[in-house]
Short mmCIF file of C-alpha atoms and ligand atoms in Angstrom, two decimals:
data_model
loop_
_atom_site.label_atom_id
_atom_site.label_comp_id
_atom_site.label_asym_id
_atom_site.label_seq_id
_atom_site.Cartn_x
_atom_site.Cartn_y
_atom_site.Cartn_z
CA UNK A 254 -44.06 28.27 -5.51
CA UNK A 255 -43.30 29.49 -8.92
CA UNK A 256 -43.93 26.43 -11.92
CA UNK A 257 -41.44 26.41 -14.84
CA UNK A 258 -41.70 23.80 -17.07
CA UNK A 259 -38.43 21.69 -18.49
CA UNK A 260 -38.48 21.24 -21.72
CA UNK A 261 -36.55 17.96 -21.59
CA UNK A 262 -37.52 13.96 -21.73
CA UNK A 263 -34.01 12.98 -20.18
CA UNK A 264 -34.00 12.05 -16.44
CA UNK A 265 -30.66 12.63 -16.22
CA UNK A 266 -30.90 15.89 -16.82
CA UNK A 267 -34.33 16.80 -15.02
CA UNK A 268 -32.70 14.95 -11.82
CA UNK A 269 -29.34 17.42 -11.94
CA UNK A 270 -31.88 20.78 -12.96
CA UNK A 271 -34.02 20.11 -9.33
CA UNK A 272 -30.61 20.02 -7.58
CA UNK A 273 -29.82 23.78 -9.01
CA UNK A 274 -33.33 24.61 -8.20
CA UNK A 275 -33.70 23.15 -4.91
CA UNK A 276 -33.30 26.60 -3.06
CA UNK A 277 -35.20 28.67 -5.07
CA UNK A 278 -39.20 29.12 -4.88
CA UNK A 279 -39.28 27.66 -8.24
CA UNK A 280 -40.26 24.11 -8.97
CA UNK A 281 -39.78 22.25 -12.05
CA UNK A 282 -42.40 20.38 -13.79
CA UNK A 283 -42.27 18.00 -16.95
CA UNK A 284 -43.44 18.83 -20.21
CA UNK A 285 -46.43 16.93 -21.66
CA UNK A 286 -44.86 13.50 -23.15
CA UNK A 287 -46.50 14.32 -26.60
CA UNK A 288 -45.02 17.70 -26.91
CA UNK A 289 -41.81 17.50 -28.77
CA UNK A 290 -39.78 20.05 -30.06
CA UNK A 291 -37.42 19.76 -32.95
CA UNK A 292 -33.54 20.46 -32.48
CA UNK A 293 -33.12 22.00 -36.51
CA UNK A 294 -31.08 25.00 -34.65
CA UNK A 295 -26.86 24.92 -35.92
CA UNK A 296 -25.64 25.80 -32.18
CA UNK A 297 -26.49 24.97 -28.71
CA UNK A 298 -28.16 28.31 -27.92
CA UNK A 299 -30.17 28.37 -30.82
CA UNK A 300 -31.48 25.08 -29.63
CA UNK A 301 -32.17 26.05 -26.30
CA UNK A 302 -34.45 28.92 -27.37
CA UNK A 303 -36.55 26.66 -29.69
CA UNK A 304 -37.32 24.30 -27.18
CA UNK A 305 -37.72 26.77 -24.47
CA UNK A 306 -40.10 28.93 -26.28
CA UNK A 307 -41.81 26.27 -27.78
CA UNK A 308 -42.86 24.79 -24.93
CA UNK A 309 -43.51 28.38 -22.94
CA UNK A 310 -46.26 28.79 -25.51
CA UNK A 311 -47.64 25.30 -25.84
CA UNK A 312 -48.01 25.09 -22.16
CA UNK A 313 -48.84 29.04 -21.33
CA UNK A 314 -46.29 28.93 -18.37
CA UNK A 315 -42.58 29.65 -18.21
CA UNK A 316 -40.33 27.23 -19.17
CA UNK A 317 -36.58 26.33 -18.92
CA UNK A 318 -34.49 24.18 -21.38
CA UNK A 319 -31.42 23.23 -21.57
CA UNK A 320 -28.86 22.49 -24.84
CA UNK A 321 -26.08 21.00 -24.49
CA UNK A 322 -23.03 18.08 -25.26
CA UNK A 323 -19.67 17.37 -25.73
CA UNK A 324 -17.18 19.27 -28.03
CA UNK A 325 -13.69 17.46 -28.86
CA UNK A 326 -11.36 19.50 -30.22
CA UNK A 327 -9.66 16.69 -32.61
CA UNK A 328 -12.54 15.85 -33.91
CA UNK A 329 -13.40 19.82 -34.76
CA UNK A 330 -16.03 20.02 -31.78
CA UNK A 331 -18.34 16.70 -32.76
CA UNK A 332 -20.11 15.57 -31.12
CA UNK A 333 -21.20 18.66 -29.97
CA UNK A 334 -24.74 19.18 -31.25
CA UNK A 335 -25.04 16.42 -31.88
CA UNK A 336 -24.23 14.48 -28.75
CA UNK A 337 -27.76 13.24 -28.53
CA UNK A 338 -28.12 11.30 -31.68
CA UNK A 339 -24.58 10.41 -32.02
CA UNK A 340 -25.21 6.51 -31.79
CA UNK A 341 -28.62 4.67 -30.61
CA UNK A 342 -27.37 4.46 -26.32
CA UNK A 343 -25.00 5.69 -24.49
CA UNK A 344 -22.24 3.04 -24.30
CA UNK A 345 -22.93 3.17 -28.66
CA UNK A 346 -22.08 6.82 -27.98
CA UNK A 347 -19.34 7.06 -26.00
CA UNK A 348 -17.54 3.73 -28.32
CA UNK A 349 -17.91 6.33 -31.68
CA UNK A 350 -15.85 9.09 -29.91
CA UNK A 351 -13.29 6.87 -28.44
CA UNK A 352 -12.93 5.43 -31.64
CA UNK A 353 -12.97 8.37 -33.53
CA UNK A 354 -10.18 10.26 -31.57
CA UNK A 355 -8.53 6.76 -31.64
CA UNK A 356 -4.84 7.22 -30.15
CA UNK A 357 -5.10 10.67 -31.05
CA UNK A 358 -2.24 12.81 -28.88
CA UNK A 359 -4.58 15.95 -28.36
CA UNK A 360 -7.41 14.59 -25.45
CA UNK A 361 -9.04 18.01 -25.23
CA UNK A 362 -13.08 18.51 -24.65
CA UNK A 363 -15.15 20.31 -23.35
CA UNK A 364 -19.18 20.29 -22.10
CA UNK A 365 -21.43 22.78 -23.19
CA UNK A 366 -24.59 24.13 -21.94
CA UNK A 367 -26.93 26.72 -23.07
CA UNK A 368 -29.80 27.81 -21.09
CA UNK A 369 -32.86 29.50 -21.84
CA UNK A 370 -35.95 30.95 -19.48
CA UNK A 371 -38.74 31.82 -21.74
CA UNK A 372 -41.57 33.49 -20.96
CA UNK A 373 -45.62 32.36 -21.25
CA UNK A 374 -45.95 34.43 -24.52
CA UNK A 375 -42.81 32.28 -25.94
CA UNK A 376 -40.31 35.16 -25.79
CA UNK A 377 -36.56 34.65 -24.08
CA UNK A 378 -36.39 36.17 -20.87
CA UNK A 379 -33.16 35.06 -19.61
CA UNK A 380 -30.07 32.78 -21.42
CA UNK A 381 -26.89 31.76 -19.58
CA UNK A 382 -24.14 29.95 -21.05
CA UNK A 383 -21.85 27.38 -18.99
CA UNK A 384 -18.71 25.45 -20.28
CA UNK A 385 -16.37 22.98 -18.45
CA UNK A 386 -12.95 22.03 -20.04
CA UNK A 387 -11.28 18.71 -19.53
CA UNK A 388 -9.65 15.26 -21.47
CA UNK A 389 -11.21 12.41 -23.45
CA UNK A 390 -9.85 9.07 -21.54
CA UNK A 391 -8.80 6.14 -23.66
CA UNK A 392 -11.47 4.07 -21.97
CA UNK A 393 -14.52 4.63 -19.39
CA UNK A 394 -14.15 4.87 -15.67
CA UNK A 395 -16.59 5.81 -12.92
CA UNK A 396 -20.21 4.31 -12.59
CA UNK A 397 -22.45 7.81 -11.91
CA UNK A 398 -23.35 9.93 -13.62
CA UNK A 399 -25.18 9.52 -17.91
CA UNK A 400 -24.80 10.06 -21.64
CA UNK A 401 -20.64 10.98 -21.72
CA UNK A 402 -20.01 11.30 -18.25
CA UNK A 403 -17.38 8.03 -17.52
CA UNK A 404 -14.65 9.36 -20.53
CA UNK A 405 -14.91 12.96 -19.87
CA UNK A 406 -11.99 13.84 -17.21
CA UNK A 407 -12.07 17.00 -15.12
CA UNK A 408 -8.05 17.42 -14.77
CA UNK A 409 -9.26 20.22 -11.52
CA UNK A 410 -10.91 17.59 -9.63
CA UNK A 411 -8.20 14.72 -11.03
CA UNK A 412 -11.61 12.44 -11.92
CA UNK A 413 -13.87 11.85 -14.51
CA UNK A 414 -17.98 13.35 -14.38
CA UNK A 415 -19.30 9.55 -13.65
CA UNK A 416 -16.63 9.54 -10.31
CA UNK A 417 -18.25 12.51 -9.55
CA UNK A 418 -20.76 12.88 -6.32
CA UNK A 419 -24.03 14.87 -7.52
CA UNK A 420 -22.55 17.52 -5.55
CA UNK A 421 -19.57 17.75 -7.10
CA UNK A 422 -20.54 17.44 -10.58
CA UNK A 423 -22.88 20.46 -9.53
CA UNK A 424 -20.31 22.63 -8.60
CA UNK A 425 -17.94 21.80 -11.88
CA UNK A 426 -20.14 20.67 -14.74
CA UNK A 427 -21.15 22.91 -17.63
CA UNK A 428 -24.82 22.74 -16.57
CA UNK A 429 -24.31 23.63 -13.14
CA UNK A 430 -21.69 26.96 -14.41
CA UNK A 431 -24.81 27.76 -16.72
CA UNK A 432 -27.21 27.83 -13.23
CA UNK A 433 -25.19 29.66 -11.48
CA UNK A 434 -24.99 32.16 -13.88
CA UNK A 435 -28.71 31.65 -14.86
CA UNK A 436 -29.97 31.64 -10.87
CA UNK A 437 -29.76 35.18 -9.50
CA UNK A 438 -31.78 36.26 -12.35
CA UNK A 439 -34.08 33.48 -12.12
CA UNK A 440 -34.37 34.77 -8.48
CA UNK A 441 -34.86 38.09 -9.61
CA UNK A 442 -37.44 38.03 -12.31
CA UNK A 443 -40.66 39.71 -11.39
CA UNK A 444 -43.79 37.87 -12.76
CA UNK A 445 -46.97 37.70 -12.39
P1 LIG B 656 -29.60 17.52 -25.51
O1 LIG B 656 -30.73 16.87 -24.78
O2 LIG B 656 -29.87 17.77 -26.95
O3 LIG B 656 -29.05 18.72 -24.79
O4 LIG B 656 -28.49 16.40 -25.54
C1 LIG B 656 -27.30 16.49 -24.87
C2 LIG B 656 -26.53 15.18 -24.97
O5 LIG B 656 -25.18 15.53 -24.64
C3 LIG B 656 -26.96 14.15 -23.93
O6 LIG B 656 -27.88 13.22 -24.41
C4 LIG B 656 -25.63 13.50 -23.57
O7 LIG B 656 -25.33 12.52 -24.52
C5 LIG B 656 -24.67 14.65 -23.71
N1 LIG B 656 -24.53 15.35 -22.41
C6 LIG B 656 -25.01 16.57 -22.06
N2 LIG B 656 -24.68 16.88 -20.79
C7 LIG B 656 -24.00 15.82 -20.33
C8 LIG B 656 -23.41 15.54 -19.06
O8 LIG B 656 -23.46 16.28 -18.07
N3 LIG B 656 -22.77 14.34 -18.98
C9 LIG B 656 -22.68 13.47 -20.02
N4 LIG B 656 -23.24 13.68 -21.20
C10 LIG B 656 -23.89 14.85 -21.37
#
Protein backbone atom coordinates (compact mmCIF):
# COMPACT_ATOMS: atom_id res chain seq x y z
CA UNK A 1 0.00 0.00 0.00
CA UNK A 2 1.05 3.40 -0.99
CA UNK A 3 0.63 6.25 2.23
CA UNK A 4 -0.51 9.78 1.22
CA UNK A 5 -1.18 11.97 3.79
CA UNK A 6 -4.51 14.43 3.88
CA UNK A 7 -3.84 17.52 4.68
CA UNK A 8 -7.23 18.16 6.27
CA UNK A 9 -8.72 18.22 10.12
CA UNK A 10 -12.42 17.86 8.77
CA UNK A 11 -13.99 14.34 9.07
CA UNK A 12 -16.32 15.10 6.69
CA UNK A 13 -14.10 15.41 4.23
CA UNK A 14 -11.43 12.62 5.17
CA UNK A 15 -14.63 10.17 5.38
CA UNK A 16 -15.80 11.14 1.50
CA UNK A 17 -11.63 11.16 0.28
CA UNK A 18 -11.36 7.09 1.57
CA UNK A 19 -14.54 6.45 -0.47
CA UNK A 20 -12.62 7.83 -3.82
CA UNK A 21 -9.65 5.96 -2.64
CA UNK A 22 -11.10 2.81 -1.65
CA UNK A 23 -9.96 0.97 -4.94
CA UNK A 24 -6.76 2.19 -5.33
CA UNK A 25 -3.45 0.80 -3.49
CA UNK A 26 -3.30 4.06 -1.82
CA UNK A 27 -4.35 4.67 1.73
CA UNK A 28 -4.93 7.85 3.37
CA UNK A 29 -3.48 8.83 6.58
CA UNK A 30 -4.07 12.02 8.86
CA UNK A 31 -1.78 14.74 9.24
CA UNK A 32 -0.14 15.34 12.64
CA UNK A 33 -2.90 17.43 14.76
CA UNK A 34 -0.20 20.18 15.43
CA UNK A 35 0.65 20.72 11.87
CA UNK A 36 -1.43 23.46 10.48
CA UNK A 37 -1.20 25.14 7.42
CA UNK A 38 -2.39 28.61 6.70
CA UNK A 39 -5.13 29.28 3.90
CA UNK A 40 -3.46 33.16 2.90
CA UNK A 41 -3.86 31.82 -0.93
CA UNK A 42 -6.82 34.29 -3.06
CA UNK A 43 -8.30 31.04 -4.93
CA UNK A 44 -9.07 27.52 -4.20
CA UNK A 45 -6.10 26.09 -6.11
CA UNK A 46 -3.71 28.25 -4.68
CA UNK A 47 -4.89 26.91 -1.39
CA UNK A 48 -4.72 23.48 -2.22
CA UNK A 49 -1.03 23.66 -3.17
CA UNK A 50 -0.04 25.37 0.15
CA UNK A 51 -1.48 22.88 2.20
CA UNK A 52 -0.53 20.04 0.06
CA UNK A 53 3.06 20.93 -0.17
CA UNK A 54 3.28 22.00 3.16
CA UNK A 55 2.46 19.06 4.61
CA UNK A 56 4.46 16.76 1.78
CA UNK A 57 7.53 18.37 3.29
CA UNK A 58 6.71 18.48 6.96
CA UNK A 59 5.85 14.87 6.88
CA UNK A 60 8.51 13.61 4.00
CA UNK A 61 5.66 11.55 2.31
CA UNK A 62 3.15 12.46 -0.38
CA UNK A 63 0.30 14.18 0.47
CA UNK A 64 -3.19 15.12 -0.91
CA UNK A 65 -5.35 18.21 0.00
CA UNK A 66 -8.22 19.36 -0.92
CA UNK A 67 -9.72 23.27 -1.33
CA UNK A 68 -12.81 23.85 -1.69
CA UNK A 69 -16.62 25.67 -0.91
CA UNK A 70 -19.50 27.16 -2.14
CA UNK A 71 -19.71 29.98 -4.80
CA UNK A 72 -23.21 31.92 -5.16
CA UNK A 73 -23.48 33.78 -7.97
CA UNK A 74 -25.74 36.74 -6.31
CA UNK A 75 -23.63 37.16 -3.85
CA UNK A 76 -20.47 37.49 -6.52
CA UNK A 77 -19.14 33.85 -5.59
CA UNK A 78 -18.97 34.29 -1.46
CA UNK A 79 -18.69 32.27 0.25
CA UNK A 80 -16.41 30.67 -1.82
CA UNK A 81 -13.02 30.81 -0.11
CA UNK A 82 -14.18 31.47 2.40
CA UNK A 83 -16.78 28.85 3.15
CA UNK A 84 -14.81 27.66 6.11
CA UNK A 85 -14.75 30.67 8.29
CA UNK A 86 -17.91 32.09 7.09
CA UNK A 87 -19.70 31.91 10.61
CA UNK A 88 -18.44 29.88 13.87
CA UNK A 89 -20.72 26.17 12.82
CA UNK A 90 -22.36 25.06 10.26
CA UNK A 91 -26.06 25.86 10.87
CA UNK A 92 -24.24 29.80 11.69
CA UNK A 93 -23.01 29.20 8.14
CA UNK A 94 -25.54 28.11 6.17
CA UNK A 95 -28.19 31.05 8.19
CA UNK A 96 -25.49 33.99 6.68
CA UNK A 97 -26.01 32.75 3.05
CA UNK A 98 -29.67 32.25 3.25
CA UNK A 99 -29.88 35.49 4.64
CA UNK A 100 -27.65 37.10 2.48
CA UNK A 101 -29.28 35.96 -0.87
CA UNK A 102 -32.53 36.72 1.09
CA UNK A 103 -35.54 36.37 -1.53
CA UNK A 104 -33.13 36.95 -4.11
CA UNK A 105 -34.73 35.61 -7.73
CA UNK A 106 -31.27 34.23 -9.06
CA UNK A 107 -30.66 30.70 -6.73
CA UNK A 108 -27.51 29.80 -8.66
CA UNK A 109 -24.26 28.02 -6.89
CA UNK A 110 -21.99 26.06 -7.37
CA UNK A 111 -19.22 23.68 -5.26
CA UNK A 112 -15.77 23.90 -5.91
CA UNK A 113 -12.90 21.69 -5.42
CA UNK A 114 -9.29 21.93 -6.10
CA UNK A 115 -7.00 19.12 -5.64
CA UNK A 116 -3.46 18.83 -5.23
CA UNK A 117 -0.90 15.57 -4.98
CA UNK A 118 2.39 16.84 -3.86
CA UNK A 119 5.31 15.16 -3.75
CA UNK A 120 7.89 14.30 -0.53
CA UNK A 121 10.22 17.20 -1.63
CA UNK A 122 6.96 19.61 -1.44
CA UNK A 123 6.62 20.04 -5.22
CA UNK A 124 2.95 19.56 -7.11
CA UNK A 125 2.80 16.46 -8.85
CA UNK A 126 -0.68 16.28 -9.89
CA UNK A 127 -3.87 19.06 -9.52
CA UNK A 128 -7.43 18.32 -10.69
CA UNK A 129 -10.18 20.64 -10.55
CA UNK A 130 -13.98 19.51 -9.98
CA UNK A 131 -17.15 21.79 -9.99
CA UNK A 132 -20.88 20.87 -9.49
CA UNK A 133 -23.63 23.47 -10.43
CA UNK A 134 -26.96 23.68 -8.69
CA UNK A 135 -29.64 26.20 -6.53
CA UNK A 136 -29.50 27.79 -3.08
CA UNK A 137 -32.99 26.57 -1.32
CA UNK A 138 -34.88 29.07 0.76
CA UNK A 139 -34.45 26.79 3.73
CA UNK A 140 -32.49 23.39 4.65
CA UNK A 141 -33.67 19.94 3.78
CA UNK A 142 -32.01 16.53 4.03
CA UNK A 143 -30.14 15.23 7.23
CA UNK A 144 -26.61 13.71 5.54
CA UNK A 145 -24.23 14.96 4.51
CA UNK A 146 -21.86 18.52 6.40
CA UNK A 147 -20.81 22.15 6.21
CA UNK A 148 -23.49 23.42 3.14
CA UNK A 149 -24.76 20.28 2.10
CA UNK A 150 -28.85 20.56 3.23
CA UNK A 151 -29.38 24.16 0.99
CA UNK A 152 -27.32 23.25 -1.91
CA UNK A 153 -29.81 21.53 -4.58
CA UNK A 154 -28.53 19.33 -7.40
CA UNK A 155 -31.51 20.17 -10.03
CA UNK A 156 -29.87 16.56 -12.06
CA UNK A 157 -30.61 14.41 -9.21
CA UNK A 158 -33.96 16.72 -8.19
CA UNK A 159 -32.37 16.69 -4.31
CA UNK A 160 -30.24 18.51 -2.24
CA UNK A 161 -26.24 17.08 -1.20
CA UNK A 162 -27.57 16.21 2.57
CA UNK A 163 -30.57 13.83 0.67
CA UNK A 164 -27.84 12.44 -0.96
CA UNK A 165 -26.57 8.60 -0.27
CA UNK A 166 -22.58 8.66 0.08
CA UNK A 167 -22.77 7.06 -3.17
CA UNK A 168 -24.51 9.41 -4.83
CA UNK A 169 -22.98 12.46 -3.60
CA UNK A 170 -19.74 10.59 -4.91
CA UNK A 171 -20.75 10.34 -8.23
CA UNK A 172 -22.15 14.22 -8.47
CA UNK A 173 -20.30 16.36 -5.95
CA UNK A 174 -17.44 18.68 -6.87
CA UNK A 175 -14.99 16.58 -4.82
CA UNK A 176 -15.82 13.41 -6.26
CA UNK A 177 -15.61 15.21 -10.30
CA UNK A 178 -12.10 16.44 -8.93
CA UNK A 179 -11.16 12.40 -8.08
CA UNK A 180 -12.18 11.22 -10.92
CA UNK A 181 -10.24 13.43 -12.79
CA UNK A 182 -7.38 13.28 -10.17
CA UNK A 183 -7.52 9.11 -9.95
CA UNK A 184 -6.04 7.66 -13.15
CA UNK A 185 -3.08 9.72 -12.56
CA UNK A 186 -2.94 8.97 -9.02
CA UNK A 187 -2.99 5.34 -10.37
CA UNK A 188 -0.41 6.08 -12.68
CA UNK A 189 2.30 7.89 -10.86
CA UNK A 190 5.50 5.95 -10.55
CA UNK A 191 7.26 6.44 -7.12
CA UNK A 192 9.52 5.14 -5.25
P1 LIG B 1 -11.78 23.99 3.25
O1 LIG B 1 -11.48 22.98 4.32
O2 LIG B 1 -11.03 25.26 3.37
O3 LIG B 1 -11.73 23.39 1.87
O4 LIG B 1 -13.27 24.40 3.55
C1 LIG B 1 -14.32 24.12 2.73
C2 LIG B 1 -15.64 24.51 3.38
O5 LIG B 1 -16.58 24.59 2.31
C3 LIG B 1 -16.18 23.46 4.34
O6 LIG B 1 -15.87 23.70 5.68
C4 LIG B 1 -17.68 23.55 4.09
O7 LIG B 1 -18.21 24.61 4.85
C5 LIG B 1 -17.74 23.90 2.63
N1 LIG B 1 -17.81 22.67 1.82
C6 LIG B 1 -16.83 22.12 1.03
N2 LIG B 1 -17.26 20.99 0.45
C7 LIG B 1 -18.52 20.82 0.88
C8 LIG B 1 -19.49 19.80 0.62
O8 LIG B 1 -19.30 18.79 -0.09
N3 LIG B 1 -20.68 19.98 1.23
C9 LIG B 1 -20.96 21.04 2.02
N4 LIG B 1 -20.09 21.99 2.32
C10 LIG B 1 -18.87 21.89 1.74
Amino acid sequence: MKTLVVATGNPGKLKEMQRYLAETDWKLQLKPSELDVEETGETFIANARLKACQVAEATGKWAIADDSGLAVTALDGAPGIFSARYGKDDGDRIDRVLRELGPHPDRSAQFICAMVVARPDGSVALEAEGICPGEILPSPRGADGFGYDPIFFVPEANRTFAEMTPEQKHQLSHRGRAFALLLPQLQALKIG
